[in-house]
Amino acid sequence: MTVTGPDASGTRGPGRPRNDDIDAQILAATLELVDENETPTVTRIVERSGVSRAALYRRWPSITALVATAVDTGRGMPAPIPTDGDLREAVLGSFLEAEAGAEPAAYPEERFRRRISMAMADRELQKAYWDSHVSRRRVPIEDALRAGIERGVLRDDLDVEACFDLLAGVFYYQTVVRGATLAEADAYARCAAALDVAWRGMCAD
């Protein structure tokens, strides 16, 4: 899916300053194609946005990077997690709130499922999305888990990244494998129960 062009490194040389309106046009056109279940090629994005290929290439090192950003549109970044109180409630509550409290109008379920299918079909896109977005969303919870280890609340031999994968996997199993959403009371209850089991195993003796 990689497409190179002028300034394919993603760095900008001398010239006119970046135009945020053009960025928005490119992203909007890309997202429209994604939401319409069309393949977002450079040609289709240029046609839909009215922006030149040169302008697109000045802003994005590859079509893969552009699509990775577009499919994340509408998702907010998680807030830092307070670590001076009940850590279990703060961490597990953050997971449940993030998954159950997503605003459908901002990030509809159809876009989520399209994102999953596109990433599974294109490993390069999957890696780009991980590098540019997913890995950053892990930071608040991973930082909270590290704080829990320092406080002696959690075991000092925990692999923080593995723990995050374990907790996040609870939700992906419901949405990707079972086809459920956390708007369903039984799915929400399953997630809450699974997180509680995982947390007990993570706790210090």
PDB file of C-alpha atoms in Angstrom:
ATOM      1  CA  MET A   1       0.000   0.000   0.000  1.00  0.00           C
ATOM      2  CA  THR A   2       3.029   2.276   0.206  1.00  0.00           C
ATOM      3  CA  VAL A   3       3.064   5.129  -2.277  1.00  0.00           C
ATOM      4  CA  THR A   4       6.056   7.402  -2.508  1.00  0.00           C
ATOM      5  CA  GLY A   5       6.257  10.798  -4.069  1.00  0.00           C
ATOM      6  CA  PRO A   6       7.865  14.198  -3.618  1.00  0.00           C
ATOM      7  CA  ASP A   7       9.190  14.557  -0.090  1.00  0.00           C
ATOM      8  CA  ALA A   8       8.204  10.968   0.705  1.00  0.00           C
ATOM      9  CA  SER A   9      10.181  11.080   3.936  1.00  0.00           C
ATOM     10  CA  GLY A  10       7.423  13.128   5.543  1.00  0.00           C
ATOM     11  CA  THR A  11       9.712  16.115   6.178  1.00  0.00           C
ATOM     12  CA  ARG A  12       9.019  19.397   4.467  1.00  0.00           C
ATOM     13  CA  GLY A  13      11.561  21.453   2.617  1.00  0.00           C
ATOM     14  CA  PRO A  14      11.501  25.214   2.197  1.00  0.00           C
ATOM     15  CA  GLY A  15       8.392  26.712   0.662  1.00  0.00           C
ATOM     16  CA  ARG A  16       4.896  27.763   1.605  1.00  0.00           C
ATOM     17  CA  PRO A  17       3.690  26.931   5.136  1.00  0.00           C
ATOM     18  CA  ARG A  18       1.423  23.960   5.674  1.00  0.00           C
ATOM     19  CA  ASN A  19      -2.271  24.718   5.111  1.00  0.00           C
ATOM     20  CA  ASP A  20      -4.503  23.073   7.728  1.00  0.00           C
ATOM     21  CA  ASP A  21      -7.540  23.471   5.457  1.00  0.00           C
ATOM     22  CA  ILE A  22      -5.876  21.322   2.825  1.00  0.00           C
ATOM     23  CA  ASP A  23      -4.988  18.739   5.484  1.00  0.00           C
ATOM     24  CA  ALA A  24      -8.637  18.640   6.504  1.00  0.00           C
ATOM     25  CA  GLN A  25      -9.803  18.255   2.897  1.00  0.00           C
ATOM     26  CA  ILE A  26      -7.464  15.319   2.331  1.00  0.00           C
ATOM     27  CA  LEU A  27      -8.461  13.594   5.554  1.00  0.00           C
ATOM     28  CA  ALA A  28     -12.168  14.174   4.961  1.00  0.00           C
ATOM     29  CA  ALA A  29     -11.980  12.726   1.460  1.00  0.00           C
ATOM     30  CA  THR A  30     -10.034   9.704   2.663  1.00  0.00           C
ATOM     31  CA  LEU A  31     -12.470   9.092   5.485  1.00  0.00           C
ATOM     32  CA  GLU A  32     -15.474   9.385   3.161  1.00  0.00           C
ATOM     33  CA  LEU A  33     -14.009   6.644   0.983  1.00  0.00           C
ATOM     34  CA  VAL A  34     -13.321   4.469   4.011  1.00  0.00           C
ATOM     35  CA  ASP A  35     -16.845   4.968   5.365  1.00  0.00           C
ATOM     36  CA  GLU A  36     -18.287   4.182   1.930  1.00  0.00           C
ATOM     37  CA  ASN A  37     -16.322   0.917   1.909  1.00  0.00           C
ATOM     38  CA  GLU A  38     -14.225   2.037  -1.050  1.00  0.00           C
ATOM     39  CA  THR A  39     -10.479   1.546  -1.359  1.00  0.00           C
ATOM     40  CA  PRO A  40      -8.841   4.948  -0.689  1.00  0.00           C
ATOM     41  CA  THR A  41      -6.307   5.190  -3.515  1.00  0.00           C
ATOM     42  CA  VAL A  42      -4.346   8.347  -4.223  1.00  0.00           C
ATOM     43  CA  THR A  43      -6.342   8.915  -7.419  1.00  0.00           C
ATOM     44  CA  ARG A  44      -9.690   8.612  -5.640  1.00  0.00           C
ATOM     45  CA  ILE A  45      -8.565  10.863  -2.773  1.00  0.00           C
ATOM     46  CA  VAL A  46      -7.338  13.539  -5.187  1.00  0.00           C
ATOM     47  CA  GLU A  47     -10.619  13.388  -7.120  1.00  0.00           C
ATOM     48  CA  ARG A  48     -12.749  13.547  -3.977  1.00  0.00           C
ATOM     49  CA  SER A  49     -10.770  16.259  -2.179  1.00  0.00           C
ATOM     50  CA  GLY A  50      -9.903  18.515  -5.106  1.00  0.00           C
ATOM     51  CA  VAL A  51      -6.352  18.679  -3.784  1.00  0.00           C
ATOM     52  CA  SER A  52      -3.379  18.033  -6.052  1.00  0.00           C
ATOM     53  CA  ARG A  53      -1.184  14.960  -5.793  1.00  0.00           C
ATOM     54  CA  ALA A  54       1.766  17.201  -4.983  1.00  0.00           C
ATOM     55  CA  ALA A  55      -0.110  18.718  -2.039  1.00  0.00           C
ATOM     56  CA  LEU A  56      -1.015  15.248  -0.764  1.00  0.00           C
ATOM     57  CA  TYR A  57       2.549  13.982  -1.057  1.00  0.00           C
ATOM     58  CA  ARG A  58       3.910  17.058   0.746  1.00  0.00           C
ATOM     59  CA  ARG A  59       1.795  16.162   3.771  1.00  0.00           C
ATOM     60  CA  TRP A  60       1.888  12.359   3.947  1.00  0.00           C
ATOM     61  CA  PRO A  61       4.881  10.077   3.414  1.00  0.00           C
ATOM     62  CA  SER A  62       2.616   7.322   2.050  1.00  0.00           C
ATOM     63  CA  ILE A  63      -1.016   6.482   1.388  1.00  0.00           C
ATOM     64  CA  THR A  64      -0.709   3.990   4.244  1.00  0.00           C
ATOM     65  CA  ALA A  65       0.143   6.730   6.742  1.00  0.00           C
ATOM     66  CA  LEU A  66      -2.720   8.856   5.471  1.00  0.00           C
ATOM     67  CA  VAL A  67      -5.274   6.035   5.781  1.00  0.00           C
ATOM     68  CA  ALA A  68      -3.992   5.187   9.281  1.00  0.00           C
ATOM     69  CA  THR A  69      -4.715   8.758  10.366  1.00  0.00           C
ATOM     70  CA  ALA A  70      -8.076   8.908   8.603  1.00  0.00           C
ATOM     71  CA  VAL A  71      -9.472   5.746  10.198  1.00  0.00           C
ATOM     72  CA  ASP A  72      -8.646   7.173  13.616  1.00  0.00           C
ATOM     73  CA  THR A  73     -10.696  10.321  13.027  1.00  0.00           C
ATOM     74  CA  GLY A  74     -13.299  10.758  15.748  1.00  0.00           C
ATOM     75  CA  ARG A  75     -11.435   8.887  18.463  1.00  0.00           C
ATOM     76  CA  GLY A  76     -10.228  10.946  21.396  1.00  0.00           C
ATOM     77  CA  MET A  77      -7.014  10.359  23.298  1.00  0.00           C
ATOM     78  CA  PRO A  78      -7.412   8.878  26.795  1.00  0.00           C
ATOM     79  CA  ALA A  79      -6.804  11.167  29.748  1.00  0.00           C
ATOM     80  CA  PRO A  80      -4.087  10.508  32.334  1.00  0.00           C
ATOM     81  CA  ILE A  81      -5.223   8.127  35.077  1.00  0.00           C
ATOM     82  CA  PRO A  82      -5.021   9.255  38.722  1.00  0.00           C
ATOM     83  CA  THR A  83      -2.811   6.856  40.656  1.00  0.00           C
ATOM     84  CA  ASP A  84      -3.076   8.181  44.203  1.00  0.00           C
ATOM     85  CA  GLY A  85      -6.412   6.533  45.031  1.00  0.00           C
ATOM     86  CA  ASP A  86      -8.057   3.205  44.287  1.00  0.00           C
ATOM     87  CA  LEU A  87      -5.875   2.026  41.425  1.00  0.00           C
ATOM     88  CA  ARG A  88      -8.091  -0.914  40.491  1.00  0.00           C
ATOM     89  CA  GLU A  89     -11.137   1.320  40.106  1.00  0.00           C
ATOM     90  CA  ALA A  90      -9.138   3.908  38.172  1.00  0.00           C
ATOM     91  CA  VAL A  91      -7.556   1.469  35.696  1.00  0.00           C
ATOM     92  CA  LEU A  92     -10.482  -0.884  35.133  1.00  0.00           C
ATOM     93  CA  GLY A  93     -12.915   2.032  35.127  1.00  0.00           C
ATOM     94  CA  SER A  94     -10.800   3.749  32.468  1.00  0.00           C
ATOM     95  CA  PHE A  95     -10.954   0.661  30.263  1.00  0.00           C
ATOM     96  CA  LEU A  96     -14.702   0.249  30.653  1.00  0.00           C
ATOM     97  CA  GLU A  97     -15.423   3.933  30.170  1.00  0.00           C
ATOM     98  CA  ALA A  98     -13.239   4.143  27.062  1.00  0.00           C
ATOM     99  CA  GLU A  99     -14.888   1.134  25.439  1.00  0.00           C
ATOM    100  CA  ALA A 100     -18.480   1.671  26.553  1.00  0.00           C
ATOM    101  CA  GLY A 101     -18.529   5.458  26.419  1.00  0.00           C
ATOM    102  CA  ALA A 102     -17.401   6.019  22.828  1.00  0.00           C
ATOM    103  CA  GLU A 103     -19.601   8.539  21.047  1.00  0.00           C
ATOM    104  CA  PRO A 104     -21.249   6.723  18.085  1.00  0.00           C
ATOM    105  CA  ALA A 105     -21.673   9.936  16.107  1.00  0.00           C
ATOM    106  CA  ALA A 106     -17.961  10.706  16.356  1.00  0.00           C
ATOM    107  CA  TYR A 107     -16.721   7.162  15.782  1.00  0.00           C
ATOM    108  CA  PRO A 108     -19.478   4.902  14.460  1.00  0.00           C
ATOM    109  CA  GLU A 109     -19.309   1.143  14.842  1.00  0.00           C
ATOM    110  CA  GLU A 110     -19.188   0.739  11.052  1.00  0.00           C
ATOM    111  CA  ARG A 111     -15.914   2.681  10.948  1.00  0.00           C
ATOM    112  CA  PHE A 112     -14.481   0.553  13.734  1.00  0.00           C
ATOM    113  CA  ARG A 113     -15.314  -2.631  11.825  1.00  0.00           C
ATOM    114  CA  ARG A 114     -13.998  -1.216   8.558  1.00  0.00           C
ATOM    115  CA  ARG A 115     -10.768  -0.282  10.311  1.00  0.00           C
ATOM    116  CA  ILE A 116     -10.366  -3.807  11.656  1.00  0.00           C
ATOM    117  CA  SER A 117     -11.018  -5.417   8.263  1.00  0.00           C
ATOM    118  CA  MET A 118      -8.630  -3.059   6.457  1.00  0.00           C
ATOM    119  CA  ALA A 119      -5.868  -3.620   8.989  1.00  0.00           C
ATOM    120  CA  MET A 120      -6.265  -7.398   8.897  1.00  0.00           C
ATOM    121  CA  ALA A 121      -6.037  -7.354   5.107  1.00  0.00           C
ATOM    122  CA  ASP A 122      -2.961  -5.103   5.024  1.00  0.00           C
ATOM    123  CA  ARG A 123      -0.168  -5.761   7.520  1.00  0.00           C
ATOM    124  CA  GLU A 124       1.613  -2.567   6.491  1.00  0.00           C
ATOM    125  CA  LEU A 125      -1.470  -0.523   7.403  1.00  0.00           C
ATOM    126  CA  GLN A 126      -1.800  -2.458  10.642  1.00  0.00           C
ATOM    127  CA  LYS A 127       1.770  -1.554  11.624  1.00  0.00           C
ATOM    128  CA  ALA A 128       1.355   2.081  10.568  1.00  0.00           C
ATOM    129  CA  TYR A 129      -1.813   2.388  12.650  1.00  0.00           C
ATOM    130  CA  TRP A 130      -0.057   0.824  15.613  1.00  0.00           C
ATOM    131  CA  ASP A 131       2.914   3.190  15.370  1.00  0.00           C
ATOM    132  CA  SER A 132       0.930   6.376  14.836  1.00  0.00           C
ATOM    133  CA  HIS A 133      -2.098   5.844  17.077  1.00  0.00           C
ATOM    134  CA  VAL A 134      -2.583   2.631  19.040  1.00  0.00           C
ATOM    135  CA  SER A 135       0.774   2.675  20.806  1.00  0.00           C
ATOM    136  CA  ARG A 136       0.088   6.215  22.101  1.00  0.00           C
ATOM    137  CA  ARG A 137      -3.298   5.268  23.543  1.00  0.00           C
ATOM    138  CA  ARG A 138      -1.694   2.653  25.766  1.00  0.00           C
ATOM    139  CA  VAL A 139       0.483   5.167  27.605  1.00  0.00           C
ATOM    140  CA  PRO A 140      -1.925   6.378  30.369  1.00  0.00           C
ATOM    141  CA  ILE A 141      -2.861   2.866  31.487  1.00  0.00           C
ATOM    142  CA  GLU A 142       0.682   1.528  31.216  1.00  0.00           C
ATOM    143  CA  ASP A 143       1.897   4.490  33.290  1.00  0.00           C
ATOM    144  CA  ALA A 144      -0.802   3.757  35.887  1.00  0.00           C
ATOM    145  CA  LEU A 145       0.255   0.109  36.074  1.00  0.00           C
ATOM    146  CA  ARG A 146       3.874   1.138  36.603  1.00  0.00           C
ATOM    147  CA  ALA A 147       2.740   3.470  39.375  1.00  0.00           C
ATOM    148  CA  GLY A 148       0.883   0.536  40.926  1.00  0.00           C
ATOM    149  CA  ILE A 149       4.068  -1.522  40.927  1.00  0.00           C
ATOM    150  CA  GLU A 150       5.975   1.332  42.587  1.00  0.00           C
ATOM    151  CA  ARG A 151       3.252   1.661  45.244  1.00  0.00           C
ATOM    152  CA  GLY A 152       3.358  -2.057  45.960  1.00  0.00           C
ATOM    153  CA  VAL A 153      -0.248  -2.511  44.867  1.00  0.00           C
ATOM    154  CA  LEU A 154       0.765  -4.673  41.904  1.00  0.00           C
ATOM    155  CA  ARG A 155       3.323  -7.435  41.668  1.00  0.00           C
ATOM    156  CA  ASP A 156       6.832  -6.203  41.034  1.00  0.00           C
ATOM    157  CA  ASP A 157       7.457  -8.873  38.379  1.00  0.00           C
ATOM    158  CA  LEU A 158       4.639  -7.736  36.093  1.00  0.00           C
ATOM    159  CA  ASP A 159       5.274  -7.168  32.401  1.00  0.00           C
ATOM    160  CA  VAL A 160       3.283  -3.971  31.946  1.00  0.00           C
ATOM    161  CA  GLU A 161       2.917  -4.285  28.181  1.00  0.00           C
ATOM    162  CA  ALA A 162       1.698  -7.884  28.501  1.00  0.00           C
ATOM    163  CA  CYS A 163      -0.818  -6.790  31.144  1.00  0.00           C
ATOM    164  CA  PHE A 164      -2.212  -4.135  28.845  1.00  0.00           C
ATOM    165  CA  ASP A 165      -2.563  -6.680  26.040  1.00  0.00           C
ATOM    166  CA  LEU A 166      -4.402  -8.993  28.432  1.00  0.00           C
ATOM    167  CA  LEU A 167      -6.862  -6.309  29.552  1.00  0.00           C
ATOM    168  CA  ALA A 168      -7.457  -4.918  26.071  1.00  0.00           C
ATOM    169  CA  GLY A 169      -7.984  -8.406  24.699  1.00  0.00           C
ATOM    170  CA  VAL A 170     -11.112  -8.735  26.835  1.00  0.00           C
ATOM    171  CA  PHE A 171     -12.857  -6.087  24.750  1.00  0.00           C
ATOM    172  CA  TYR A 172     -11.571  -7.189  21.376  1.00  0.00           C
ATOM    173  CA  TYR A 173     -12.875 -10.691  21.986  1.00  0.00           C
ATOM    174  CA  GLN A 174     -16.358  -9.318  22.626  1.00  0.00           C
ATOM    175  CA  THR A 175     -16.446  -6.946  19.660  1.00  0.00           C
ATOM    176  CA  VAL A 176     -14.391  -8.804  17.058  1.00  0.00           C
ATOM    177  CA  VAL A 177     -15.071 -12.467  17.904  1.00  0.00           C
ATOM    178  CA  ARG A 178     -18.498 -12.447  19.567  1.00  0.00           C
ATOM    179  CA  GLY A 179     -19.853  -9.485  17.617  1.00  0.00           C
ATOM    180  CA  ALA A 180     -21.146  -7.830  20.797  1.00  0.00           C
ATOM    181  CA  THR A 181     -21.002  -4.223  21.950  1.00  0.00           C
ATOM    182  CA  LEU A 182     -20.674  -2.862  25.460  1.00  0.00           C
ATOM    183  CA  ALA A 183     -24.077  -1.264  25.054  1.00  0.00           C
ATOM    184  CA  GLU A 184     -25.341  -4.791  25.724  1.00  0.00           C
ATOM    185  CA  ALA A 185     -25.600  -5.404  29.467  1.00  0.00           C
ATOM    186  CA  ASP A 186     -24.393  -9.005  29.324  1.00  0.00           C
ATOM    187  CA  ALA A 187     -21.319  -8.091  27.238  1.00  0.00           C
ATOM    188  CA  TYR A 188     -20.467  -5.273  29.635  1.00  0.00           C
ATOM    189  CA  ALA A 189     -20.824  -7.669  32.571  1.00  0.00           C
ATOM    190  CA  ARG A 190     -18.539 -10.230  30.909  1.00  0.00           C
ATOM    191  CA  CYS A 191     -15.868  -7.588  30.366  1.00  0.00           C
ATOM    192  CA  ALA A 192     -16.102  -6.303  33.924  1.00  0.00           C
ATOM    193  CA  ALA A 193     -15.842  -9.847  35.309  1.00  0.00           C
ATOM    194  CA  ALA A 194     -12.879 -10.727  33.090  1.00  0.00           C
ATOM    195  CA  LEU A 195     -11.033  -7.540  34.044  1.00  0.00           C
ATOM    196  CA  ASP A 196     -11.599  -8.350  37.715  1.00  0.00           C
ATOM    197  CA  VAL A 197     -10.124 -11.842  37.288  1.00  0.00           C
ATOM    198  CA  ALA A 198      -7.068 -10.403  35.508  1.00  0.00           C
ATOM    199  CA  TRP A 199      -6.613  -7.732  38.168  1.00  0.00           C
ATOM    200  CA  ARG A 200      -6.597 -10.267  40.990  1.00  0.00           C
ATOM    201  CA  GLY A 201      -3.759 -12.085  39.253  1.00  0.00           C
ATOM    202  CA  MET A 202      -1.826  -8.835  38.890  1.00  0.00           C
ATOM    203  CA  CYS A 203      -2.135  -7.797  42.537  1.00  0.00           C
ATOM    204  CA  ALA A 204       0.733  -8.076  44.990  1.00  0.00           C
ATOM    205  CA  ASP A 205       0.316 -10.652  47.729  1.00  0.00           C
TER     206      ASP A 205
END
